[in-house]
Structure formats: structure tokens, C-alpha cells
N, CA, C and O of each residue as an XYZ file, in Angstrom:
832
protein
N      -9.714     21.073     20.554
C     -11.285     21.908     21.127
C     -11.644     20.940     22.138
O     -11.522     20.932     23.362
N     -12.087     20.182     21.353
C     -13.282     18.881     22.215
C     -12.383     18.491     23.117
O     -12.939     18.735     24.188
N     -11.099     17.933     23.397
C     -10.620     17.307     24.217
C     -10.701     18.733     25.787
O     -10.965     18.632     26.985
N     -10.432     19.551     25.156
C      -9.957     20.459     26.208
C     -11.176     20.889     26.371
O     -10.873     21.976     26.860
N     -12.633     20.901     26.343
C     -13.728     21.244     26.885
C     -13.737     20.894     28.406
O     -13.245     19.816     28.741
N     -14.185     21.607     29.213
C     -13.997     21.530     30.649
C     -14.492     20.150     31.580
O     -13.921     19.570     32.504
N     -15.662     19.929     30.981
C     -15.926     18.772     31.619
C     -15.478     17.484     30.955
O     -15.664     16.430     31.562
N     -14.787     17.476     29.518
C     -14.382     15.927     29.419
C     -12.902     16.290     30.137
O     -12.302     15.378     30.707
N     -12.315     17.680     30.094
C     -10.918     17.930     30.171
C     -10.690     17.525     31.745
O      -9.554     17.370     32.192
N     -11.817     17.374     32.512
C     -11.648     17.132     34.079
C     -12.308     15.823     34.112
O     -12.006     15.264     35.167
N     -12.987     15.197     33.482
C     -13.151     13.436     33.591
C     -11.980     12.845     33.605
O     -11.567     12.123     34.513
N     -11.031     13.315     31.951
C      -9.838     12.773     31.776
C      -9.158     12.924     32.843
O      -8.696     11.897     33.339
N      -8.899     14.199     33.497
C      -7.673     14.295     34.325
C      -8.313     13.401     36.184
O      -7.629     13.119     37.168
N      -9.823     13.220     35.946
C      -9.708     12.205     37.497
C      -9.594     11.023     37.101
O      -9.368     10.172     37.961
N      -9.697     10.676     35.908
C      -9.541      9.113     35.657
C      -7.889      8.823     36.174
O      -7.556      7.941     36.965
N      -7.189      9.577     35.663
C      -5.493      9.140     36.132
C      -4.610     10.362     36.334
O      -3.404     10.473     36.114
N      -5.306     11.077     36.708
C      -4.356     12.252     37.825
C      -3.520     12.752     36.588
O      -2.847     13.683     37.030
N      -3.327     12.637     35.673
C      -2.708     13.539     34.631
C      -3.745     13.239     33.270
O      -4.629     12.462     32.908
N      -3.067     14.288     32.854
C      -3.883     14.469     31.074
C      -2.903     15.024     30.486
O      -2.469     16.042     31.024
N      -2.350     14.624     29.415
C      -1.461     14.937     28.061
C      -2.230     15.107     26.667
O      -3.023     14.268     26.242
N      -2.033     15.816     26.275
C      -2.601     16.221     24.891
C      -1.749     16.776     23.511
O      -1.334     17.928     23.640
N      -1.450     16.142     22.272
C      -0.516     16.775     21.438
C      -1.158     17.453     20.483
O      -2.024     16.836     19.863
N      -0.865     19.024     20.101
C      -1.617     19.194     19.143
C      -0.401     20.648     18.440
O       0.775     20.812     18.766
N      -1.199     21.468     17.462
C      -0.528     22.715     16.717
C      -0.818     23.644     17.235
O      -1.986     24.031     17.230
N       0.304     24.396     17.940
C       0.162     26.143     17.748
C       0.747     26.845     17.517
O       1.960     26.664     17.407
N       0.156     28.016     17.326
C       0.555     29.281     16.441
C       1.816     29.658     17.249
O       1.605     30.013     18.408
N       3.329     29.633     16.737
C       4.276     29.904     17.575
C       5.271     30.623     16.324
O       5.520     30.072     15.251
N       5.796     32.073     16.778
C       6.816     32.767     15.557
C       6.051     32.928     14.397
O       6.506     32.445     13.360
N       4.698     33.665     14.362
C       4.197     32.708     12.886
C       4.268     31.734     12.223
O       4.347     31.726     10.995
N       4.250     30.767     12.958
C       3.865     29.547     11.963
C       3.468     28.056     13.083
O       3.879     27.889     14.232
N       2.690     27.272     12.394
C       2.049     26.217     13.369
C       3.477     25.084     13.766
O       4.202     24.427     13.020
N       3.449     25.238     15.281
C       4.310     24.617     15.544
C       3.746     23.673     16.745
O       3.080     24.146     17.666
N       4.163     21.929     16.620
C       3.770     20.607     17.906
C       4.275     20.869     19.200
O       5.481     20.853     19.447
N       3.296     21.137     20.129
C       3.609     21.241     21.515
C       2.496     20.078     22.429
O       1.384     19.757     22.008
N       3.034     19.638     23.572
C       2.485     18.656     24.483
C       2.051     19.631     25.550
O       2.747     20.373     26.243
N       0.521     19.431     25.524
C       0.187     19.990     27.173
C       0.216     18.595     28.072
O       0.038     17.402     27.825
N       0.517     19.331     29.174
C       0.212     18.116     29.997
C      -0.144     18.756     31.826
O       0.592     19.433     32.544
N      -1.329     18.286     32.069
C      -2.140     18.486     33.071
C      -2.130     17.729     34.113
O      -2.449     16.563     33.881
N      -1.806     18.051     35.466
C      -1.667     17.473     36.731
C      -2.162     17.997     37.665
O      -2.001     19.211     37.790
N      -3.219     16.989     39.000
C      -3.246     17.889     39.809
C      -1.971     17.125     40.971
O      -1.567     15.965     40.898
N      -1.500     18.279     42.094
C      -0.739     18.345     43.209
C      -1.222     17.488     43.892
O      -2.435     17.288     43.819
N      -0.447     16.766     44.717
C      -0.957     15.369     45.683
C      -1.573     16.416     46.792
O      -2.737     16.207     47.132
N      -1.115     17.149     47.181
C      -1.778     17.842     48.827
C      -2.546     19.027     48.391
O      -2.743     19.913     49.222
N      -3.143     19.191     46.819
C      -4.000     20.497     46.553
C      -4.986     19.604     45.427
O      -4.651     19.022     44.396
N      -6.165     19.737     45.997
C      -7.617     19.357     44.983
C      -8.062     20.377     44.188
O      -8.878     20.286     43.271
N      -7.296     21.682     44.711
C      -8.196     23.162     44.108
C      -7.817     23.381     43.159
O      -8.506     23.868     42.263
N      -6.387     23.040     43.032
C      -5.564     23.343     41.502
C      -5.539     22.306     40.873
O      -6.081     21.218     41.069
N      -4.700     22.781     39.879
C      -4.084     21.610     38.704
C      -3.089     22.734     37.688
O      -3.332     23.818     37.158
N      -1.734     21.735     37.753
C      -0.534     22.675     36.931
C      -0.799     21.962     35.791
O      -1.217     20.870     35.406
N      -0.311     23.208     35.339
C      -0.488     22.640     33.565
C       1.213     23.085     32.628
O       1.474     24.288     32.640
N       2.022     22.354     32.053
C       2.778     22.833     31.040
C       3.027     22.560     29.842
O       2.510     21.603     29.266
N       3.575     23.094     29.484
C       3.567     23.025     27.691
C       4.805     22.999     27.246
O       5.480     23.962     27.610
N       5.412     22.102     26.478
C       6.657     22.098     25.863
C       6.527     22.027     24.717
O       5.507     21.405     24.421
N       7.191     22.440     23.738
C       7.475     22.762     22.419
C       8.239     21.753     21.641
O       9.397     21.848     21.235
N       7.111     20.427     21.451
C       8.211     19.385     20.565
C       8.242     19.150     18.956
O       8.232     18.130     18.267
N       8.287     20.642     18.638
C       8.108     20.858     16.912
C       9.491     20.125     16.429
O       9.324     19.240     15.590
N      10.834     20.379     16.850
C      11.787     19.614     16.169
C      11.598     18.071     16.174
O      11.562     17.469     15.101
N      11.494     17.509     17.196
C      11.315     16.205     17.246
C      10.140     15.566     16.589
O      10.204     14.391     16.228
N       8.828     16.452     16.380
C       7.996     16.006     16.074
C       8.441     15.612     14.789
O       8.558     14.418     14.511
N       8.800     16.868     13.664
C       9.116     17.110     12.467
C      10.401     15.802     12.124
O      10.547     15.444     10.956
N      11.076     15.310     12.997
C      11.926     14.497     12.634
C      11.860     13.283     12.418
O      12.465     12.530     11.655
N      10.804     13.107     13.405
C       9.829     12.135     13.951
C       8.861     11.747     12.293
O       8.909     10.694     11.657
N       8.480     12.340     12.140
C       7.634     12.994     10.344
C       8.486     12.534      9.166
O       8.146     11.688      8.338
N       9.677     13.223      9.200
C      10.713     12.710      8.090
C      11.282     11.490      8.206
O      11.350     10.780      7.203
N      11.699     11.117      9.236
C      11.769      9.618      9.392
C      10.714      8.688      9.204
O      11.208      7.603      8.898
N       9.767      8.652      9.243
C       8.242      8.139      8.750
C       8.276      8.018      7.017
O       8.194      7.081      6.223
N       8.384      8.981      6.943
C       8.280      9.764      5.187
C       9.438      8.655      4.256
O       9.397      8.149      3.134
N      10.529      8.618      5.515
C      11.767      7.784      4.746
C      11.529      6.693      4.630
O      11.900      6.068      3.636
N      10.774      6.095      5.706
C      10.901      4.765      5.751
C       9.733      4.339      5.171
O       9.435      3.145      5.212
N       8.907      5.293      4.543
C       7.664      4.982      3.598
C       8.254      4.705      2.105
O       7.916      3.812      1.327
N       9.302      5.797      1.912
C       9.859      5.547      0.867
C      10.653      4.481      0.170
O      10.696      4.073     -0.991
N      11.542      4.036      1.791
C      11.801      2.964      1.549
C      11.372      1.789      1.439
O      12.148      0.987      0.919
N      10.099      1.323      1.854
C       9.303      0.368      1.996
C       8.909     -0.042      0.500
O       8.904     -1.218      0.137
N       8.560      1.091     -0.385
C       7.989      1.772     -1.543
C       8.719      1.075     -2.297
O       8.313      0.271     -3.137
N      10.093      1.399     -1.987
C      11.197      0.793     -3.083
C      11.282     -0.668     -2.985
O      11.377     -1.470     -3.915
N      11.227     -0.940     -1.496
C      11.729     -2.618     -1.593
C      10.447     -3.232     -1.899
O      10.425     -4.440     -1.664
N       9.207     -2.653     -2.431
C       8.313     -3.727     -3.296
C       7.602     -3.212     -4.074
O       6.378     -3.150     -4.187
N       8.849     -2.635     -4.909
C       8.341     -2.021     -6.278
C       9.685     -2.347     -6.996
O      10.780     -2.060     -6.513
N       9.459     -3.124     -8.482
C      10.248     -2.976     -9.476
C      10.698     -1.957    -10.036
O       9.985     -1.042    -10.448
N      12.205     -2.005    -10.133
C      12.858     -0.723    -10.324
C      13.002     -0.272    -11.996
O      13.577      0.769    -12.316
N      12.402     -1.200    -12.991
C      12.491     -1.058    -14.219
C      11.204     -0.356    -14.668
O      10.981      0.724    -15.213
N      10.361     -1.476    -14.193
C       8.726     -1.310    -14.465
C       7.509     -0.267    -13.614
O       6.407      0.227    -13.854
N       8.543     -0.317    -12.461
C       7.402      0.982    -11.331
C       6.370     -0.053    -10.574
O       5.764      0.350     -9.581
N       6.233     -1.018    -10.924
C       5.179     -2.131    -10.630
C       5.307     -2.799     -9.633
O       6.461     -2.580     -9.263
N       4.701     -3.696     -8.747
C       4.813     -4.145     -7.749
C       6.212     -5.135     -8.274
O       6.541     -5.228     -9.456
N       6.937     -5.836     -7.115
C       8.133     -6.681     -7.696
C       7.313     -8.126     -6.811
O       6.261     -8.434     -6.251
N       8.671     -8.671     -7.183
C       8.258    -10.800     -6.659
C       7.948    -10.282     -4.883
O       6.959    -10.687     -4.273
N       8.658     -9.640     -4.459
C       8.643     -9.751     -2.676
C       7.410     -8.883     -2.377
O       7.050     -8.722     -1.211
N       6.777     -8.338     -3.374
C       5.528     -7.811     -2.912
C       4.765     -8.646     -3.171
O       3.985     -8.973     -2.278
N       4.681     -9.342     -4.528
C       3.592    -10.279     -4.702
C       3.879    -11.934     -3.586
O       3.001    -12.795     -3.531
N       5.247    -12.073     -2.804
C       5.204    -13.175     -2.292
C       4.242    -12.773     -0.899
O       3.476    -13.645     -0.488
N       4.290    -11.602     -0.271
C       3.287    -10.615      0.654
C       1.960    -11.292      0.582
O       1.451    -11.935      1.500
N       1.140    -10.959     -1.319
C      -0.039    -11.198     -0.992
C      -0.561    -12.276     -1.237
O      -1.737    -12.625     -1.336
N       0.955    -13.100     -1.387
C       0.487    -14.544     -1.522
C       0.029    -15.067      0.048
O      -1.008    -15.521      0.530
N       1.332    -14.758      0.544
C       1.121    -14.930      2.242
C      -0.251    -14.590      2.880
O      -0.747    -15.256      3.788
N      -0.923    -13.295      2.221
C      -2.574    -12.997      3.218
C      -2.984    -13.455      2.639
O      -4.084    -13.520      3.187
N      -3.138    -14.280      1.244
C      -4.473    -14.809      0.587
C      -4.224    -16.313      1.629
O      -5.139    -16.708      2.351
N      -3.456    -16.723      1.593
C      -3.369    -18.052      2.002
C      -3.547    -18.128      3.848
O      -3.773    -19.124      4.535
N      -3.434    -17.309      4.098
C      -3.613    -16.842      5.574
C      -5.437    -17.155      5.816
O      -6.149    -17.890      6.499
N      -5.578    -16.163      4.859
C      -7.467    -15.590      5.017
C      -7.957    -17.112      4.137
O      -9.029    -17.604      4.490
N      -7.239    -17.750      3.124
C      -8.065    -19.559      2.834
C      -7.738    -20.064      4.361
O      -8.606    -20.150      5.230
N      -6.739    -20.294      4.499
C      -6.500    -20.885      5.903
C      -7.553    -20.763      7.203
O      -7.685    -21.659      8.037
N      -8.214    -19.602      7.221
C      -8.895    -18.733      8.668
C     -10.333    -18.450      8.238
O     -11.160    -17.859      8.933
N     -10.680    -19.288      6.136
C     -11.706    -19.673      6.229
C     -12.638    -18.022      5.991
O     -13.849    -17.947      6.202
N     -12.047    -17.185      5.668
C     -12.583    -15.361      5.217
C     -11.914    -14.841      4.108
O     -11.783    -13.627      3.953
N     -11.258    -16.099      2.922
C     -11.056    -15.405      1.633
C     -12.165    -15.276      1.069
O     -13.108    -16.063      0.990
N     -11.938    -13.576      0.416
C     -13.299    -13.510     -0.633
C     -12.739    -14.121     -2.137
O     -11.608    -14.572     -2.316
N     -13.800    -14.024     -3.151
C     -13.407    -14.453     -4.536
C     -12.303    -13.731     -4.761
O     -12.117    -12.645     -4.212
N     -11.380    -14.333     -5.681
C     -10.369    -13.721     -6.278
C      -9.619    -14.499     -7.349
O      -9.655    -15.725     -7.244
N      -8.954    -13.972     -8.353
C      -8.425    -15.004     -9.508
C      -6.905    -14.309     -9.492
O      -6.610    -13.300     -8.851
N      -5.898    -15.178    -10.454
C      -4.859    -14.489    -10.456
C      -4.418    -14.829    -12.222
O      -4.213    -15.904    -12.786
N      -4.397    -13.815    -12.594
C      -3.492    -14.006    -14.294
C      -2.341    -14.034    -13.481
O      -2.014    -13.639    -12.362
N      -1.633    -14.885    -14.822
C       0.129    -15.021    -15.317
C      -0.049    -14.743    -16.632
O      -0.972    -14.994    -17.406
N       1.701    -13.801    -16.839
C       1.575    -12.999    -17.966
C       3.261    -13.975    -18.035
O       3.905    -14.437    -17.094
N       3.572    -14.012    -19.591
C       4.791    -14.579    -19.934
C       5.329    -13.956    -21.016
O       4.757    -14.210    -22.076
N       6.591    -12.953    -21.083
C       6.704    -12.116    -22.489
C       6.790    -12.694    -23.761
O       7.807    -13.364    -23.583
N       6.481    -12.901    -24.830
C       7.440    -13.865    -25.967
C       8.274    -13.347    -26.503
O       8.011    -12.226    -26.937
N       9.214    -13.721    -26.657
C      10.409    -13.615    -27.714
C      11.197    -12.322    -27.199
O      11.643    -11.414    -27.900
N      11.296    -12.511    -25.154
C      12.316    -11.280    -25.314
C      13.860    -11.552    -25.322
O      14.708    -10.686    -25.537
N      14.108    -12.874    -25.059
C      15.370    -13.199    -25.410
C      16.294    -13.420    -26.680
O      17.477    -13.753    -26.741
N      15.106    -13.045    -27.963
C      15.621    -12.854    -29.315
C      15.852    -11.325    -29.347
O      16.598    -10.774    -30.157
N      15.000    -10.569    -28.198
C      15.138     -8.834    -28.331
C      16.675     -8.672    -27.999
O      17.486     -7.933    -28.557
N      16.891     -9.642    -26.838
C      17.907     -8.991    -26.101
C      19.291     -9.499    -27.097
O      20.150     -8.714    -27.499
N      19.272    -10.882    -27.356
C      20.581    -11.347    -28.490
C      20.592    -10.449    -29.529
O      21.689     -9.999    -29.857
N      19.578    -10.081    -30.137
C      19.869     -9.367    -31.771
C      19.906     -7.798    -31.427
O      20.670     -7.179    -32.169
N      19.121     -6.878    -30.281
C      19.245     -5.891    -30.014
C      19.699     -4.977    -28.385
O      19.473     -3.843    -27.963
N      20.388     -6.120    -27.879
C      20.698     -5.831    -26.694
C      19.760     -5.638    -25.490
O      18.549     -5.775    -25.663
N      20.213     -5.354    -24.386
C      19.790     -5.526    -22.903
C      18.510     -4.230    -23.198
O      17.289     -4.355    -23.106
N      19.254     -3.100    -23.544
C      18.566     -1.629    -23.581
C      17.042     -1.891    -24.315
O      15.947     -1.566    -23.856
N      17.294     -2.492    -25.432
C      16.194     -2.483    -26.286
C      15.312     -3.817    -25.306
O      14.093     -3.696    -25.430
N      15.624     -4.695    -24.636
C      15.119     -5.733    -23.977
C      14.475     -4.785    -23.138
O      13.259     -4.839    -23.321
N      14.817     -3.900    -22.251
C      14.183     -3.361    -20.853
C      12.858     -2.503    -21.822
O      11.810     -2.147    -21.283
N      13.086     -2.328    -22.955
C      11.817     -1.233    -23.483
C      11.140     -1.876    -23.765
O       9.962     -1.522    -23.776
N      11.624     -3.578    -24.267
C      10.124     -4.545    -24.673
C       9.408     -4.612    -23.468
O       8.188     -4.463    -23.391
N      10.325     -4.883    -22.326
C       9.720     -5.467    -20.571
C       8.327     -4.149    -20.348
O       7.145     -4.397    -20.111
N       9.071     -2.555    -20.545
C       8.212     -2.197    -19.982
C       6.672     -1.975    -21.245
O       5.554     -1.863    -20.743
N       6.804     -1.945    -22.585
C       6.070     -2.198    -23.472
C       4.949     -3.454    -23.028
O       3.762     -3.342    -23.331
N       5.439     -4.581    -22.322
C       4.683     -5.326    -22.086
C       3.800     -5.064    -21.123
O       2.578     -5.186    -21.039
N       5.109     -4.468    -20.014
C       3.916     -4.325    -18.706
C       2.778     -3.362    -18.680
O       1.735     -3.510    -18.043
N       3.124     -2.278    -19.508
C       2.278     -1.274    -19.937
C       0.911     -1.528    -20.448
O      -0.133     -0.896    -20.286
N       1.212     -2.766    -21.201
C      -0.279     -3.233    -22.108
C      -0.707     -4.151    -21.051
O      -1.674     -4.817    -21.421
N      -0.339     -4.398    -19.932
C      -0.856     -5.352    -18.955
C      -1.671     -4.478    -17.988
O      -2.856     -4.554    -17.665
N      -0.596     -3.536    -17.580
C      -1.605     -2.629    -16.864
C      -2.545     -1.964    -17.247
O      -3.574     -2.001    -16.572
N      -2.506     -1.340    -18.164
C      -3.913     -0.671    -19.021
C      -4.951     -1.362    -19.138
O      -6.034     -0.838    -18.878
N      -4.878     -2.717    -19.563
C      -5.953     -3.739    -19.526
C      -6.472     -4.040    -18.033
O      -7.669     -4.292    -17.895
N      -5.737     -4.027    -17.053
C      -6.171     -4.603    -15.526
C      -6.035     -3.566    -15.052
O      -5.116     -3.660    -14.239
N      -6.659     -1.986    -15.094
C      -6.514     -0.877    -14.854
C      -6.455     -1.028    -13.102
O      -5.648     -0.456    -12.370
N      -7.598     -2.005    -12.665
C      -7.882     -1.950    -11.145
C      -7.709     -2.887    -10.094
O      -8.440     -3.232     -9.165
N      -6.110     -3.353    -10.603
C      -5.949     -4.759     -9.979
C      -4.362     -4.631    -10.055
O      -3.831     -4.422    -11.146
N      -3.527     -4.772     -8.760
C      -2.414     -4.532     -8.425
C      -1.500     -5.401     -9.714
O      -1.786     -6.596     -9.796
N      -0.482     -4.898    -10.665
C       0.356     -5.688    -11.039
C       1.728     -5.960    -10.555
O       2.350     -5.061     -9.989
N       2.342     -7.347    -10.766
C       3.631     -7.848    -10.209
C       4.428     -8.351    -11.202
O       4.119     -8.752    -12.324
N       5.871     -8.257    -10.460
C       6.897     -8.089    -12.131
C       7.590     -9.375    -10.843
O       8.312     -9.173     -9.867
N       7.054    -10.542    -11.327
C       7.691    -12.133    -10.364
C       8.710    -12.340    -11.197
O       9.440    -13.062    -10.517
N       9.286    -12.170    -12.306
C      10.284    -12.786    -13.299
C      11.063    -12.076    -14.154
O      10.810    -10.874    -14.234
N      11.749    -12.416    -14.667
C      12.409    -11.026    -15.926
C      11.789    -10.972    -16.899
O      12.095    -10.067    -17.676
N      10.840    -11.754    -17.223
C       9.856    -11.961    -18.087
C       8.275    -12.079    -17.612
O       7.240    -12.002    -18.274
N       8.448    -12.245    -16.537
C       7.105    -12.930    -16.271
C       6.339    -11.882    -14.915
O       6.881    -11.278    -13.990
N       4.884    -12.010    -15.306
C       4.558    -10.726    -14.193
C       2.607    -11.496    -14.072
O       1.931    -12.195    -14.827
N       2.365    -10.843    -12.677
C       1.145    -11.696    -12.118
C       0.176    -10.306    -12.041
O       0.603     -9.161    -12.193
N      -0.988    -10.616    -11.815
C      -1.993     -9.614    -11.353
C      -2.955    -10.327    -10.720
O      -3.624    -11.202    -11.270
N      -3.066     -9.956     -9.458
C      -4.207    -10.389     -8.795
C      -5.603     -9.448     -8.822
O      -5.780     -8.283     -8.466
N      -6.481    -10.408     -9.373
C      -7.789     -9.790     -9.449
C      -8.974    -10.165     -7.745
O      -9.303    -11.225     -7.213
N      -9.288     -8.646     -7.394
C     -10.464     -8.911     -7.047
C     -11.713     -8.094     -7.342
O     -11.729     -7.358     -8.329
N     -12.922     -8.208     -6.401
C     -14.300     -7.279     -6.679
C     -14.570     -7.051     -7.913
O     -14.716     -8.203     -8.322
N     -14.801     -6.132     -9.118
C     -14.934     -6.280     -9.947
C     -14.150     -6.728    -11.176
O     -14.448     -7.454    -12.125
N     -12.942     -5.990    -10.812
C     -12.058     -7.172    -12.126
C     -12.504     -8.867    -12.106
O     -12.783     -9.635    -13.027
N     -12.448     -9.013    -10.961
C     -12.146    -10.478    -10.812
C     -13.916    -11.332    -11.433
O     -14.049    -12.420    -11.994
N     -15.090    -10.236    -11.010
C     -16.260    -10.670    -11.993
C     -16.103    -10.319    -13.555
O     -16.639    -10.956    -14.462
N     -15.333     -9.275    -13.700
C     -15.025     -9.043    -15.103
C     -13.690     -9.922    -15.915
O     -13.497     -9.687    -17.108
N     -12.928    -10.796    -15.278
C     -11.764    -11.460    -15.697
C     -11.866    -11.947    -16.901
O     -10.805    -11.777    -17.502
N     -12.776    -12.553    -17.623
C     -12.655    -13.285    -18.519
C     -12.875    -12.161    -19.864
O     -12.382    -12.352    -20.976
N     -13.600    -11.138    -19.542
C     -13.722    -10.078    -20.466
C     -12.468     -9.433    -20.593
O     -12.069     -8.998    -21.673
N     -11.721     -9.338    -19.360
C     -10.337     -8.577    -19.312
C      -9.751     -8.871    -20.004
O      -9.237     -8.041    -20.755
N      -9.467    -10.428    -20.155
C      -8.558    -11.590    -20.719
C      -8.979    -11.110    -22.324
O      -8.154    -10.497    -23.001
N     -10.367    -11.456    -22.870
C     -10.487    -11.304    -24.028
C      -9.965     -9.817    -24.902
O      -9.318     -9.606    -25.928
N     -10.731     -8.855    -23.728
C      -9.572     -7.191    -24.440
C      -8.084     -7.622    -24.430
O      -7.577     -7.053    -25.397
N      -7.203     -8.316    -23.830
C      -5.722     -8.656    -23.661
C      -5.329     -9.153    -24.522
O      -4.139     -9.069    -24.827
N      -6.440    -10.021    -25.384
C      -5.990    -11.043    -26.489
C      -5.985    -10.364    -27.608
O      -5.118    -10.438    -28.480
N      -7.170     -9.530    -27.620
C      -7.161     -8.709    -28.755
C      -6.261     -7.570    -29.029
O      -6.519     -6.863    -30.003
N      -5.172     -7.290    -28.241
C      -4.862     -6.003    -28.185
C      -3.408     -7.094    -28.488
O      -2.501     -6.629    -29.178
N      -3.280     -8.509    -27.936
C      -1.768     -9.423    -28.230
C      -2.110     -9.404    -29.569
O      -1.104     -9.099    -30.210
N      -3.361     -9.646    -30.513
C      -3.702     -9.966    -31.920
C      -2.954     -9.120    -33.031
O      -2.257     -9.381    -34.011
N      -3.437     -7.973    -32.401
C      -3.074     -6.703    -32.570
C      -1.784     -6.215    -33.011
O      -1.490     -5.780    -34.124
N      -0.890     -6.376    -31.749
C       0.401     -6.400    -31.661
C       1.253     -7.163    -32.483
O       2.295     -6.793    -33.023
N       0.555     -8.574    -32.534
C       1.350     -9.628    -33.201
C       1.474     -9.312    -35.026
O       2.405     -9.493    -35.810
N       0.031     -8.755    -35.219
C       0.206     -8.442    -36.845
C       0.917     -7.196    -37.336
O       1.131     -6.910    -38.514
N       1.304     -6.386    -36.091
C       2.298     -5.246    -36.079
C       3.803     -5.709    -35.820
O       4.622     -4.826    -36.070
N       4.203     -6.628    -35.477
C       5.653     -7.001    -34.882
C       5.955     -6.414    -33.654
O       7.093     -6.125    -33.285
N       4.632     -6.192    -32.846
C       4.917     -5.167    -31.408
C       5.029     -6.720    -30.365
O       5.219     -7.901    -30.657
N       4.827     -6.066    -29.198
C       5.377     -7.064    -27.956
C       4.155     -8.033    -27.928
O       3.168     -7.700    -28.583
N       4.129     -9.283    -27.179
C       2.987    -10.044    -27.287
C       3.653    -10.861    -26.134
O       4.860    -10.968    -25.916
N       2.550    -11.450    -25.400
C       2.245    -12.310    -24.175
C       1.682    -13.587    -24.154
O       0.607    -13.917    -24.655
N       2.570    -14.367    -23.473
C       1.473    -15.505    -23.308
C       0.868    -15.546    -21.995
O       1.426    -15.067    -21.008
N      -0.441    -16.199    -21.959
C      -1.410    -15.191    -20.627
C      -2.359    -16.529    -20.298
O      -2.904    -17.257    -21.128
N      -2.402    -16.659    -18.538
C      -3.918    -17.543    -18.453
C      -4.269    -16.884    -17.329
O      -3.683    -15.820    -17.131
N      -5.160    -17.276    -16.457
C      -5.917    -16.931    -15.594
C      -6.722    -18.040    -14.976
O      -7.373    -18.807    -15.684
N      -6.678    -18.167    -13.297
C      -6.987    -19.063    -12.605
C      -8.174    -18.306    -11.316
O      -7.968    -17.238    -10.739
N      -9.394    -19.215    -11.118
C     -10.210    -18.350    -10.041
C      -9.824    -19.103     -8.967
O      -9.690    -20.313     -9.150
N      -9.603    -18.605     -7.804
C      -9.719    -19.428     -6.557
C     -11.062    -20.296     -6.339
O     -12.111    -19.782     -6.728
N     -11.101    -21.381     -5.835
C     -12.349    -22.298     -5.474
C     -12.326    -22.562     -4.578
O     -11.598    -23.516     -4.303
N     -13.207    -21.818     -3.351
C     -13.083    -22.235     -2.321
C     -13.630    -23.588     -1.483
O     -13.677    -23.722     -0.260
N     -14.055    -24.616     -2.598
C     -14.558    -25.675     -2.001
C     -12.933    -26.533     -2.334
O     -12.572    -27.508     -1.675
N     -12.197    -25.984     -3.359
C     -11.392    -27.086     -3.751
C      -9.928    -26.722     -3.187
O      -9.215    -27.666     -2.845
N      -9.361    -25.192     -3.052
C      -8.284    -24.958     -3.262
C      -7.997    -24.771     -1.852
O      -8.769    -24.222     -1.064
N      -6.410    -25.434     -1.451
C      -6.277    -25.279      0.086
C      -5.296    -24.217      0.031
O      -4.845    -23.904      1.133
N      -4.864    -23.604     -0.934
C      -3.821    -22.250     -1.057
C      -3.959    -21.677     -2.402
O      -4.611    -22.013     -3.391
N      -3.172    -20.734     -2.151
C      -2.834    -19.804     -3.557
C      -2.139    -20.854     -5.012
O      -1.854    -20.314     -6.081
């Protein structure tokens, strides 16, 4: 409605001799996408010619395509077993961080790395299905601890978490919380992980 207000409409038309806007209009009892185009006839400055085209089918195909593309991209960046981000996604964030470091505008961050203990024994003694459940259990423990940071599965039994903001500031407390969970799990014969964490030091670190 703002774009079609008289003064703005005429100003847009005066600048380029044509003016187009896409919006939804109620047609056949449902909202449909249309494009309205206004032009000035070459030899007639007193009138404006306006045409409206129904582009609903094309717009919906475009929307469906973008949704499908988004789903495909999402699948390409997530681990099928655990649903967390995968190694490809981790490499992307690593490249982004390296670029920010190179440009001198990287904010504080830290990276925690985890390795599942005893996965080979589980696979050898109980089968790969049990091993998959073991991996998911370890992933759940990591995700539960680092609720506000992206978790990546970067190998068969390896995970990484990139911490920024409050999680970066609380990294030691979060690691202590995880270590408490590991100690409890160990006493119950449940999954445990080896873990370590390192913080970016802008005075020393040239890259991730």
C-alpha cells in the first residue's frame, strides 16, 4: 500500500519511466501472487498504462524450489546418524573464522574437541548398531552440555564444538560440567569421552 501511495508511485515512475511491484491479491477466493507494471506512453504524458499479470504458479514453483534447495543444503551440512552438523559444515566455519582472523575482525571464540572412548570395543563386541547408539549417546551428552553452541561430528568417533559469546566466556565451567557427567557415566558403565578445549588468542594465533 505504501508503494502504491500516489506521490511515491509517481516519483518512482518519473525516475525510470516504468514501475513494477509484486504482491499478493485475493483472486478466486485465495491470495495469489501478481506483478503490476506501470509505464508512461512515449507520446502521452497525461496517461499511464498499467498491466497486472498473475504469476502465482511461477512464484510457487520458485518457492518450492528454494525450499527443496534449502532441504538439500541442510542435508549436505548435517550428519545423518546424529543430526548435528557434519565435517563439511565444520570446514566451512573454519574457513570463515580463518578469513575473520586474517582480516583482523574475529571476535573471541574457543573450540572444544571430543573423542569417544571405547567405540571400537562396542562395535567389536556388540555390533555396529550398538556402536551407533553409543555414538548418539555421546553426542547427546555433548549437545546437552553445550546447548547454545553448534556441535559438529568431524569423524567416526570425534566431535567438535565452536563456542562464542556467553558459552565462550563460560567454557571452563561448561567443561567442568561435562567432566562431572563423564565421571558419573564411567561409574555406571555408560559412554565417556576424552575432551579438550582451546581459546583463540589474537596475539598468537594466525589461524584456527
